[in-house]
Amino acid sequence: QVQLVESGGGSVQAGGSLRLSCAASERFNRRRAVAWFRQSSGDERDFVSAIWLSGDNKFYADSVKGRFTISRDNAKTMVYLQMNNLKPEDTAVYYCATGSTMILSSLRNPSAYSVWGQGTQVTVAS
């Protein structure tokens, strides 16, 4: 079972940037997608961004489109989330997730993902 570890979270002022990293214990070869979700206390996990690994298609929530960029490395063990122009409403715990059985239409559904990291806190001050 692949394991995921997120890093790169922290505290920034509004308008600042952070780059989150998701490190996998093995290559993503047998996975269909890698996604970022976020969760504020007491809320559900919300979709942020995902990369469909065959074809490298990228998807974003409307709330982060144009500000966040998802990417992966050629070794296929790292996925990144570059977050620019951060806003206080981006404050949350950010989770990396992957799965091997979902279909494209379920990409934004957290229940489609079988493996999750432990999360990294992002705090944006106004």
Short mmCIF file of C-alpha atoms in Angstrom, two decimals:
data_model
loop_
_atom_site.label_atom_id
_atom_site.label_comp_id
_atom_site.label_asym_id
_atom_site.label_seq_id
_atom_site.Cartn_x
_atom_site.Cartn_y
_atom_site.Cartn_z
CA GLN A 1 0.00 0.00 0.00
CA VAL A 2 1.45 3.36 -1.05
CA GLN A 3 1.89 5.93 1.70
CA LEU A 4 1.61 9.68 1.22
CA VAL A 5 3.30 12.43 3.23
CA GLU A 6 2.42 16.09 2.78
CA SER A 7 4.72 18.98 3.62
CA GLY A 8 5.09 22.66 2.94
CA GLY A 9 2.25 24.07 4.97
CA GLY A 10 2.64 27.11 7.18
CA SER A 11 1.37 30.56 8.03
CA VAL A 12 1.42 33.41 5.50
CA GLN A 13 -0.17 36.80 5.00
CA ALA A 14 -2.93 37.23 2.47
CA GLY A 15 -1.43 37.56 -0.98
CA GLY A 16 1.46 35.29 -0.11
CA SER A 17 2.45 31.93 -1.58
CA LEU A 18 3.12 28.41 -0.41
CA ARG A 19 4.14 25.24 -2.20
CA LEU A 20 2.78 21.99 -0.86
CA SER A 21 4.48 18.69 -1.59
CA CYS A 22 3.04 15.19 -1.56
CA ALA A 23 5.67 12.47 -1.37
CA ALA A 24 4.70 8.92 -2.23
CA SER A 25 6.47 5.83 -0.92
CA GLU A 26 6.38 4.33 -4.42
CA ARG A 27 5.75 5.50 -7.95
CA PHE A 28 2.20 6.43 -8.88
CA ASN A 29 2.31 4.04 -11.84
CA ARG A 30 -0.74 1.99 -10.85
CA ARG A 31 -2.76 5.00 -9.66
CA ARG A 32 -5.28 6.89 -11.74
CA ALA A 33 -5.19 10.27 -10.09
CA VAL A 34 -3.59 12.29 -7.32
CA ALA A 35 -5.62 15.04 -5.72
CA TRP A 36 -5.49 17.74 -3.10
CA PHE A 37 -8.41 18.26 -0.75
CA ARG A 38 -8.76 20.67 2.13
CA GLN A 39 -10.75 20.66 5.31
CA SER A 40 -11.58 23.46 7.70
CA SER A 41 -12.55 22.46 11.23
CA GLY A 42 -15.99 20.90 11.32
CA ASP A 43 -16.45 20.97 7.57
CA GLU A 44 -16.29 18.27 4.92
CA ARG A 45 -13.18 17.72 2.84
CA ASP A 46 -13.42 19.92 -0.22
CA PHE A 47 -11.83 19.23 -3.57
CA VAL A 48 -9.01 21.60 -4.47
CA SER A 49 -7.16 20.14 -7.44
CA ALA A 50 -6.30 16.86 -9.12
CA ILE A 51 -4.09 15.46 -11.81
CA TRP A 52 -5.27 12.55 -13.93
CA LEU A 53 -2.08 10.57 -14.36
CA SER A 54 -2.69 9.16 -17.83
CA GLY A 55 -2.66 12.21 -20.05
CA ASP A 56 -1.61 14.60 -17.30
CA ASN A 57 -4.98 16.40 -17.30
CA LYS A 58 -5.36 18.87 -14.44
CA PHE A 59 -8.49 19.95 -12.64
CA TYR A 60 -9.21 22.76 -10.19
CA ALA A 61 -11.99 23.94 -7.94
CA ASP A 62 -13.45 27.22 -9.15
CA SER A 63 -12.33 28.90 -5.93
CA VAL A 64 -8.64 28.28 -6.65
CA LYS A 65 -8.55 28.40 -10.44
CA GLY A 66 -5.92 30.84 -11.64
CA ARG A 67 -4.19 30.92 -8.25
CA PHE A 68 -3.20 27.29 -7.62
CA THR A 69 -1.19 24.98 -9.90
CA ILE A 70 -0.83 21.23 -9.54
CA SER A 71 2.18 19.46 -10.97
CA ARG A 72 4.17 16.29 -10.62
CA ASP A 73 7.80 15.26 -11.04
CA ASN A 74 9.15 13.02 -13.77
CA ALA A 75 10.07 10.33 -11.26
CA LYS A 76 6.34 10.00 -10.53
CA THR A 77 6.74 10.01 -6.77
CA MET A 78 5.97 13.68 -6.00
CA VAL A 79 2.97 15.88 -6.62
CA TYR A 80 3.04 19.58 -5.83
CA LEU A 81 0.48 22.29 -5.25
CA GLN A 82 1.76 25.80 -5.88
CA MET A 83 -0.56 28.25 -4.13
CA ASN A 84 -0.32 31.92 -5.03
CA ASN A 85 -2.32 34.96 -3.97
CA LEU A 86 -3.52 33.13 -0.89
CA LYS A 87 -6.68 34.33 0.82
CA PRO A 88 -7.88 33.86 4.42
CA GLU A 89 -10.57 31.50 3.13
CA ASP A 90 -7.81 29.16 1.92
CA THR A 91 -7.00 28.41 5.56
CA ALA A 92 -7.44 24.67 6.11
CA VAL A 93 -5.68 21.37 6.52
CA TYR A 94 -4.61 20.23 3.08
CA TYR A 95 -4.60 16.52 2.25
CA CYS A 96 -3.03 14.62 -0.61
CA ALA A 97 -4.91 11.56 -1.85
CA THR A 98 -4.63 8.92 -4.52
CA GLY A 99 -6.59 5.99 -5.82
CA SER A 100 -6.49 3.31 -8.47
CA THR A 101 -10.12 2.59 -9.24
CA MET A 102 -11.93 5.88 -9.67
CA ILE A 103 -13.38 7.10 -12.92
CA LEU A 104 -12.86 10.59 -14.27
CA SER A 105 -16.32 11.77 -13.28
CA SER A 106 -15.64 10.94 -9.62
CA LEU A 107 -12.39 12.89 -9.47
CA ARG A 108 -13.79 15.56 -7.15
CA ASN A 109 -15.38 13.09 -4.71
CA PRO A 110 -13.22 12.29 -1.67
CA SER A 111 -14.82 8.86 -1.35
CA ALA A 112 -13.19 7.89 -4.65
CA TYR A 113 -9.74 7.99 -3.07
CA SER A 114 -8.40 5.09 -1.04
CA VAL A 115 -5.10 6.45 0.23
CA TRP A 116 -4.65 9.70 2.17
CA GLY A 117 -1.79 11.56 3.75
CA GLN A 118 -1.86 12.97 7.26
CA GLY A 119 -2.43 16.54 6.13
CA THR A 120 -0.55 19.80 6.42
CA GLN A 121 -1.92 23.01 7.94
CA VAL A 122 -2.15 26.17 5.86
CA THR A 123 -3.07 29.38 7.68
CA VAL A 124 -3.58 32.65 5.82
CA ALA A 125 -3.84 35.80 7.90
CA SER A 126 -5.71 38.84 6.65
#
